[in-house]
C-alpha positions as a printed NumPy array, in Angstrom:
array([[ -71.446,   -6.965,    0.504],
       [ -70.838,   -3.543,   -0.433],
       [ -67.788,   -1.169,   -0.094],
       [ -68.483,    2.472,    0.175],
       [ -66.428,    5.23 ,   -0.663],
       [ -66.525,    8.971,   -1.541],
       [ -66.501,   11.049,   -4.695],
       [ -64.109,   14.199,   -4.543],
       [ -65.951,   15.845,   -7.51 ],
       [ -69.107,   16.37 ,   -5.782],
       [ -70.363,   19.951,   -5.506],
       [ -73.109,   21.673,   -3.276],
       [ -76.627,   21.26 ,   -4.281],
       [ -78.497,   24.545,   -4.388],
       [ -82.151,   24.579,   -3.715],
       [ -85.247,   26.816,   -4.146],
       [ -87.885,   26.262,   -1.533],
       [ -91.368,   27.405,   -1.502],
       [ -93.876,   26.575,    1.195],
       [ -97.557,   27.653,    1.896],
       [ -98.997,   26.665,    5.411],
       [-102.015,   26.962,    7.343],
       [-101.929,   26.515,   11.143],
       [-104.517,   26.496,   13.89 ],
       [-104.195,   25.795,   17.512],
       [-106.969,   24.715,   19.364],
       [-105.797,   24.733,   22.731],
       [-102.276,   24.093,   24.418],
       [-100.489,   21.348,   22.613],
       [-103.397,   20.82 ,   20.205],
       [-103.115,   21.918,   16.377],
       [-103.883,   21.086,   12.918],
       [-101.343,   22.082,   10.229],
       [-101.448,   21.563,    6.595],
       [ -98.897,   22.646,    4.114],
       [ -98.1  ,   22.758,    0.234],
       [ -94.361,   22.815,   -0.768],
       [ -92.206,   22.467,   -3.946],
       [ -88.676,   22.427,   -3.943],
       [ -86.291,   22.966,   -7.206],
       [ -82.772,   21.378,   -6.689],
       [ -79.656,   21.963,   -8.938],
       [ -77.036,   19.115,   -8.433],
       [ -78.993,   16.839,   -6.145],
       [ -76.555,   14.18 ,   -4.598],
       [ -77.706,   10.709,   -5.441],
       [ -76.077,    7.363,   -4.213],
       [ -74.854,    5.102,   -6.992],
       [ -73.375,    1.508,   -7.207],
       [ -70.877,    0.104,   -9.331],
       [ -69.027,   -3.197,  -10.131],
       [ -65.618,   -4.004,   -8.959],
       [ -63.365,   -7.281,   -9.093],
       [ -65.207,  -10.648,   -8.842],
       [ -68.61 ,   -9.96 ,   -7.186],
       [ -67.904,   -6.99 ,   -5.124],
       [ -70.269,   -4.012,   -5.378],
       [ -69.024,   -0.235,   -4.66 ],
       [ -71.535,    2.272,   -3.591],
       [ -70.767,    6.018,   -3.99 ],
       [ -72.146,    9.282,   -4.826],
       [ -72.633,   11.722,   -7.903],
       [ -74.528,   14.896,   -8.571],
       [ -77.341,   14.367,  -10.737],
       [ -78.253,   17.349,  -13.091],
       [ -81.407,   18.462,  -11.462],
       [ -84.656,   17.552,   -9.636],
       [ -87.853,   18.842,   -8.401],
       [ -90.273,   17.448,   -5.656],
       [ -93.6  ,   18.905,   -4.451],
       [ -96.41 ,   17.647,   -2.265],
       [ -98.485,   18.135,    0.753],
       [ -98.123,   17.557,    4.444],
       [-101.05 ,   17.353,    7.322],
       [-100.173,   17.161,   10.991],
       [-102.712,   16.859,   13.814],
       [-102.936,   16.517,   17.583],
       [-105.775,   16.463,   19.971],
       [-106.221,   15.647,   23.65 ],
       [-109.365,   14.039,   24.878],
       [-110.255,   15.807,   28.207],
       [-113.134,   13.376,   29.082],
       [-110.771,   10.389,   29.078],
       [-108.502,   11.165,   32.06 ],
       [-106.614,    9.109,   35.025],
       [-105.818,   11.531,   37.549],
       [-103.953,   14.32 ,   35.681],
       [-103.175,   12.06 ,   32.512],
       [-104.949,   12.662,   29.468],
       [-105.619,   10.572,   26.336],
       [-104.355,   11.953,   23.124],
       [-104.14 ,   11.257,   19.321],
       [-101.529,   12.589,   17.112],
       [-100.988,   11.769,   13.197],
       [ -99.054,   13.404,   10.348],
       [ -98.832,   12.518,    6.662],
       [ -96.805,   13.515,    3.931],
       [ -97.332,   12.854,    0.214],
       [ -94.27 ,   13.919,   -2.327],
       [ -94.131,   13.634,   -5.982],
       [ -90.387,   13.828,   -6.853],
       [ -88.657,   13.502,  -10.387],
       [ -84.865,   13.795,  -11.352],
       [ -84.485,   15.4  ,  -14.665],
       [ -81.711,   14.138,  -17.284],
       [ -81.269,   15.87 ,  -20.613],
       [ -79.714,   14.139,  -23.37 ],
       [ -76.552,   16.378,  -23.373],
       [ -76.419,   16.57 ,  -19.554],
       [ -73.185,   14.806,  -18.202],
       [ -72.363,   13.559,  -14.567],
       [ -68.787,   12.97 ,  -12.855],
       [ -69.234,    9.469,  -11.366],
       [ -66.465,    8.029,   -9.315],
       [ -64.054,    5.714,  -10.987],
       [ -63.682,    8.014,  -14.257],
       [ -60.757,   10.297,  -13.173],
       [ -62.876,   13.379,  -13.073],
       [ -64.077,   12.65 ,  -16.637],
       [ -67.775,   13.577,  -17.368],
       [ -69.989,   10.573,  -18.569],
       [ -73.349,   10.749,  -20.002],
       [ -75.737,   11.357,  -17.097],
       [ -78.52 ,    9.079,  -18.773],
       [ -76.113,    6.108,  -18.123],
       [ -76.088,    6.678,  -14.331],
       [ -79.807,    8.008,  -13.847],
       [ -83.007,    7.498,  -15.508],
       [ -84.901,   10.759,  -16.44 ],
       [ -88.169,   11.01 ,  -14.723],
       [ -87.396,    8.583,  -11.974],
       [ -88.081,    9.523,   -8.242],
       [ -85.264,   10.99 ,   -6.305],
       [ -82.891,    8.571,   -4.531],
       [ -84.297,    8.286,   -0.816],
       [ -87.49 ,    9.775,   -1.461],
       [ -90.801,    7.958,   -0.55 ],
       [ -93.973,    9.005,   -1.962],
       [ -95.889,    8.282,    1.112],
       [ -94.714,    8.988,    4.812],
       [ -96.967,    8.855,    7.78 ],
       [ -97.483,    7.948,   11.342],
       [-100.252,    7.634,   14.081],
       [ -99.751,    8.069,   17.906],
       [-102.22 ,    7.013,   20.486],
       [-101.047,    7.584,   23.834],
       [-101.759,    8.845,   27.287],
       [ -99.642,   11.746,   29.115],
       [ -99.585,   13.835,   31.983],
       [ -99.993,   17.717,   31.937],
       [ -96.517,   18.113,   33.568],
       [ -94.896,   15.743,   31.057],
       [ -93.852,   13.261,   33.905],
       [ -95.565,   10.356,   32.62 ],
       [ -96.235,    9.234,   29.019],
       [ -97.003,    6.11 ,   27.229],
       [ -97.588,    5.928,   23.358],
       [ -98.095,    3.563,   20.819],
       [ -96.562,    4.624,   17.465],
       [ -97.537,    3.294,   14.187],
       [ -95.236,    4.166,   11.143],
       [ -95.375,    3.763,    7.374],
       [ -92.811,    4.39 ,    4.714],
       [ -93.4  ,    3.897,    1.178],
       [ -90.811,    2.228,   -1.189],
       [ -88.101,    4.352,   -2.075],
       [ -84.682,    4.133,   -3.952],
       [ -81.378,    3.444,   -1.685],
       [ -79.044,    3.529,   -4.644],
       [ -78.83 ,    3.799,   -8.295],
       [ -78.111,    0.337,  -10.002],
       [ -75.166,   -0.179,  -12.054],
       [ -75.783,    1.176,  -15.814],
       [ -78.285,   -0.898,  -17.471],
       [ -79.432,   -2.457,  -14.173],
       [ -82.678,   -1.753,  -11.889],
       [ -82.228,    0.476,   -9.   ],
       [ -81.885,   -0.667,   -5.521],
       [ -85.157,   -0.487,   -3.391],
       [ -85.955,   -0.215,   -0.049],
       [ -89.281,   -0.972,    1.414],
       [ -89.665,    0.056,    5.067],
       [ -93.376,   -0.574,    5.075],
       [ -95.266,   -0.483,    8.444],
       [ -93.692,   -0.657,   12.012],
       [ -95.09 ,   -0.563,   15.431],
       [ -93.337,    0.651,   18.535],
       [ -94.206,    1.386,   22.112],
       [ -92.709,    3.568,   24.687],
       [ -93.334,    4.441,   28.293],
       [ -91.671,    6.975,   30.496],
       [ -92.107,    7.943,   33.991],
       [ -90.174,   10.712,   35.819],
       [ -90.264,   10.287,   39.65 ],
       [ -90.95 ,   13.547,   41.44 ],
       [ -90.207,   12.566,   45.05 ],
       [ -88.03 ,    9.534,   45.435],
       [ -88.473,    8.009,   49.059],
       [ -88.416,   11.81 ,   50.331],
       [ -85.4  ,   12.612,   48.292],
       [ -86.069,   15.762,   46.587],
       [ -82.656,   16.052,   45.09 ],
       [ -82.862,   12.59 ,   43.639],
       [ -85.434,   12.319,   40.603],
       [ -85.147,    9.133,   38.637],
       [ -86.642,    8.353,   35.64 ],
       [ -88.011,    4.923,   34.246],
       [ -88.125,    4.217,   30.455],
       [ -89.397,    1.091,   28.488],
       [ -89.589,    0.778,   24.659],
       [ -90.704,   -1.896,   22.378],
       [ -89.189,   -1.705,   18.915],
       [ -90.782,   -3.272,   15.885],
       [ -93.663,   -5.265,   17.507],
       [ -95.054,   -6.366,   14.016],
       [ -91.966,   -7.761,   13.182],
       [ -91.454,   -6.097,    9.97 ],
       [ -88.743,   -7.083,    7.815],
       [ -86.047,   -5.057,    6.377],
       [ -86.216,   -5.392,    2.517],
       [ -83.76 ,   -4.257,   -0.194],
       [ -83.914,   -5.648,   -3.504],
       [ -83.834,   -5.045,   -7.109],
       [ -86.814,   -5.871,   -9.298],
       [ -87.846,   -5.668,  -12.939],
       [ -90.39 ,   -7.419,  -15.089],
       [ -92.012,   -9.013,  -12.278],
       [ -88.858,  -10.497,  -11.227],
       [ -87.015,   -9.713,   -7.835],
       [ -83.663,  -10.136,   -6.259],
       [ -83.149,   -9.639,   -2.605],
       [ -79.963,   -7.616,   -1.984],
       [ -80.051,   -6.874,    1.837],
       [ -83.16 ,   -8.293,    3.291],
       [ -83.332,   -9.81 ,    6.687],
       [ -85.609,   -9.928,    9.893],
       [ -84.501,   -7.345,   12.563],
       [ -87.103,   -9.031,   14.987],
       [ -88.681,   -7.447,   17.988],
       [ -86.711,   -5.611,   20.535],
       [ -87.16 ,   -4.348,   24.376]])
């Protein structure tokens, strides 16, 4: 129940990106990496909503004055050579990112939102100073446990993903933002590539089996204020194979 349209007054964002990384490789395909990062963004693009005739809601975009984010990222992968089946090895892989983001809006800052014929408007009417960047979660992580062959011909993996709450779009002036809560999902993937199919070396088919959202996690998009919540776009996507 939202109509999407563009904003011809958008300008490119400009970023200053600083990274400090540590990387260690134990063996082929095994590693530990850790990083610190900081980004300063001028004119970040943010999704915003506005009202139309009747109950219609419009979603578009504008340039917020400025934003910054910083955080840490850790990634790890390890094979367990003591747990093997033929040339297949058990492995564990994981990564985690923590991010603190903030949009800054000064008292005299303006934005050019859609629907105002290019006339600047007070930025504070559309973006709350100190709020998180639209689309940015504080916590993102995944954990993979699987078995794979050395030549990559066979792989089976169980993948758990977690994504923290994030702003989908800025609410109408005076209203709460639209919040997305991805939560935790669990997927399964199996791939098998056949090297020799009934003696036909020129024909090497492959098999793939996937299971998505095995926990049955709901898609949740809502507005909340003072302990009250209104669901905007919440549904159960179910489990798929």
